[in-house]
PDB file of C-alpha atoms in Angstrom:
ATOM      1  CA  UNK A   1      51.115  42.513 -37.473  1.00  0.00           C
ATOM      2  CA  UNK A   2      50.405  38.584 -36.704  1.00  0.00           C
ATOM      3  CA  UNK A   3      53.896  36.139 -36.437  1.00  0.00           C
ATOM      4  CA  UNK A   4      52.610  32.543 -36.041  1.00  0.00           C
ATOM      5  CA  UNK A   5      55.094  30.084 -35.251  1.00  0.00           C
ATOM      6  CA  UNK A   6      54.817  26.617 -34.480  1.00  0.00           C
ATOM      7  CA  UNK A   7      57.704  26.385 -32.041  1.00  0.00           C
ATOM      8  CA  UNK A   8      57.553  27.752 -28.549  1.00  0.00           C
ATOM      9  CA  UNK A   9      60.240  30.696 -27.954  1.00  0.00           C
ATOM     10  CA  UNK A  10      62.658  28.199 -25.763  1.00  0.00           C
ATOM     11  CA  UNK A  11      63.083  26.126 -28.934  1.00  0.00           C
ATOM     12  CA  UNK A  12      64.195  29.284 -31.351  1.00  0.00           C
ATOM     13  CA  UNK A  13      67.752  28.652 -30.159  1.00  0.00           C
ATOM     14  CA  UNK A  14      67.747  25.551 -31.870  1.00  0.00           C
ATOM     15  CA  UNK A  15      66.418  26.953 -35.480  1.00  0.00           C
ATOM     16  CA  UNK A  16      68.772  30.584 -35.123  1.00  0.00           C
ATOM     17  CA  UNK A  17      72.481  30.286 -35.122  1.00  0.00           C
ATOM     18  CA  UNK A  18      73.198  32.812 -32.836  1.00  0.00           C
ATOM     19  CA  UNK A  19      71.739  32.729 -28.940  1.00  0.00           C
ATOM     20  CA  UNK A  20      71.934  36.509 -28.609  1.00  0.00           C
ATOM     21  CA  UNK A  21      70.109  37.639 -31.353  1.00  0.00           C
ATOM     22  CA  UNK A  22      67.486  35.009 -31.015  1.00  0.00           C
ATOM     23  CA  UNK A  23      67.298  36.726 -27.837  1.00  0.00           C
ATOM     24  CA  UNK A  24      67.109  39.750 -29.050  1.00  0.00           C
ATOM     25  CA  UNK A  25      64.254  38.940 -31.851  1.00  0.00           C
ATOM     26  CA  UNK A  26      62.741  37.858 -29.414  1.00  0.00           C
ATOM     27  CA  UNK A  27      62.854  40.626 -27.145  1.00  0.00           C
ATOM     28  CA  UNK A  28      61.621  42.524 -29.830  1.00  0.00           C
ATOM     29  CA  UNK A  29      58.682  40.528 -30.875  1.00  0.00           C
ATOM     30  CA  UNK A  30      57.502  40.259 -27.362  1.00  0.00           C
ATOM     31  CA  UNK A  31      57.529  43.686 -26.217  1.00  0.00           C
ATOM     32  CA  UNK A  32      53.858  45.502 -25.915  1.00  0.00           C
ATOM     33  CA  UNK A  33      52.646  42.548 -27.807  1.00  0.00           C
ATOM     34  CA  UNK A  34      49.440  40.148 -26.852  1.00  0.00           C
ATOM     35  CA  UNK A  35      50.338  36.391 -27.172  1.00  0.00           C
ATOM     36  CA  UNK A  36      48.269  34.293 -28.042  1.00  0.00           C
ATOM     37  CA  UNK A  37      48.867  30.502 -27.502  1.00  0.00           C
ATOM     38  CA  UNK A  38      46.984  27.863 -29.083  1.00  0.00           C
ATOM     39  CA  UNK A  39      46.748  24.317 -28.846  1.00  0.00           C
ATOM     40  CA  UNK A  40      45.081  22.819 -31.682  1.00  0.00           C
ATOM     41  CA  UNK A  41      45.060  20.421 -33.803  1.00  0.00           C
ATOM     42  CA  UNK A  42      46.878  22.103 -37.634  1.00  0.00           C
ATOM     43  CA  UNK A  43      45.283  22.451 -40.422  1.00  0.00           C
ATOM     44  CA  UNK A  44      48.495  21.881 -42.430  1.00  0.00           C
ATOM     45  CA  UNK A  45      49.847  18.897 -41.196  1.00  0.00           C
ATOM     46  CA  UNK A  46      46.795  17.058 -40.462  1.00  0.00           C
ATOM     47  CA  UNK A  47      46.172  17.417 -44.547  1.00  0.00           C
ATOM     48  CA  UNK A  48      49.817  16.522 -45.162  1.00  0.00           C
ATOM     49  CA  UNK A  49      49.391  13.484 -43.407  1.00  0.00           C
ATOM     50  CA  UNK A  50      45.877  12.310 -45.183  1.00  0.00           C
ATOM     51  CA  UNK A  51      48.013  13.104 -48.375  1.00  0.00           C
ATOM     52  CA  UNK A  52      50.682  10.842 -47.706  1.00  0.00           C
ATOM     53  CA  UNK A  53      48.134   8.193 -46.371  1.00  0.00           C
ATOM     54  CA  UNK A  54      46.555   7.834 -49.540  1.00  0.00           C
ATOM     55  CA  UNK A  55      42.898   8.979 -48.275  1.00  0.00           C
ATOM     56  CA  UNK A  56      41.426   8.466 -51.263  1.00  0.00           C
ATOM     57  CA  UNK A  57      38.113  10.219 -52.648  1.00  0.00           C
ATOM     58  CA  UNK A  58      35.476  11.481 -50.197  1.00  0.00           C
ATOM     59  CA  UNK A  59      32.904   9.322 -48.961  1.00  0.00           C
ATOM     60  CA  UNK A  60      30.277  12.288 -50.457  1.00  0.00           C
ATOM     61  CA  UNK A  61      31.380  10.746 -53.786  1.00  0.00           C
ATOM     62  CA  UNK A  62      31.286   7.366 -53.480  1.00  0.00           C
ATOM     63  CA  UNK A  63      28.824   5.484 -55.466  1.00  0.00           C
ATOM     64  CA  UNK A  64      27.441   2.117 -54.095  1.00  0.00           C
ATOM     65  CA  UNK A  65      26.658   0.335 -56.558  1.00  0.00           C
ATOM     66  CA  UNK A  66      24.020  -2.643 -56.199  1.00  0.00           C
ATOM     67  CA  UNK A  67      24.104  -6.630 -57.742  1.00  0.00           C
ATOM     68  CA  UNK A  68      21.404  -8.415 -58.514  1.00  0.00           C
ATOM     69  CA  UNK A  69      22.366 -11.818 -56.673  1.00  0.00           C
ATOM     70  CA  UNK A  70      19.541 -13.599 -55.869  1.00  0.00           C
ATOM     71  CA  UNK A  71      19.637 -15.798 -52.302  1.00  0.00           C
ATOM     72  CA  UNK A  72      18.746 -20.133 -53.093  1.00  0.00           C
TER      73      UNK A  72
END
């Protein structure tokens, strides 16, 4: 079984009503398990914040598109 979270286990208190059984979840999730912590960049909100930026199409699609202005 894989549980990602994006919250370290000191912050659970804050998102579970109730200290002691955020404890024990905890307790529970931890025990004979490997952890594995990662710091990286996400996916998800990197992509939710070019969304709300407006990014616009890809640069692989732009067409430049040439005048004909001649210099005097």
């Amino acid at each position: 079984m894989l549980i990602t979270a994006n919250q370290p286990f000191g912050e659970w208190g804050k998102i579970f009503p109730d200290q002691a059984m955020t404890l024990a979840a905890i307790d529970r999730l931890v025990h004979h398990a490997t952890i594995l912590e990662m710091n990286v960049e996400s996916y998800r909100r990197r992509e939710a914040l070019d969304r709300k930026r407006g990014r616009g199409r890809p640069a692989t699609h732009a067409i430049i598109k040439k005048t004909n202005k001649s210099e005097d």
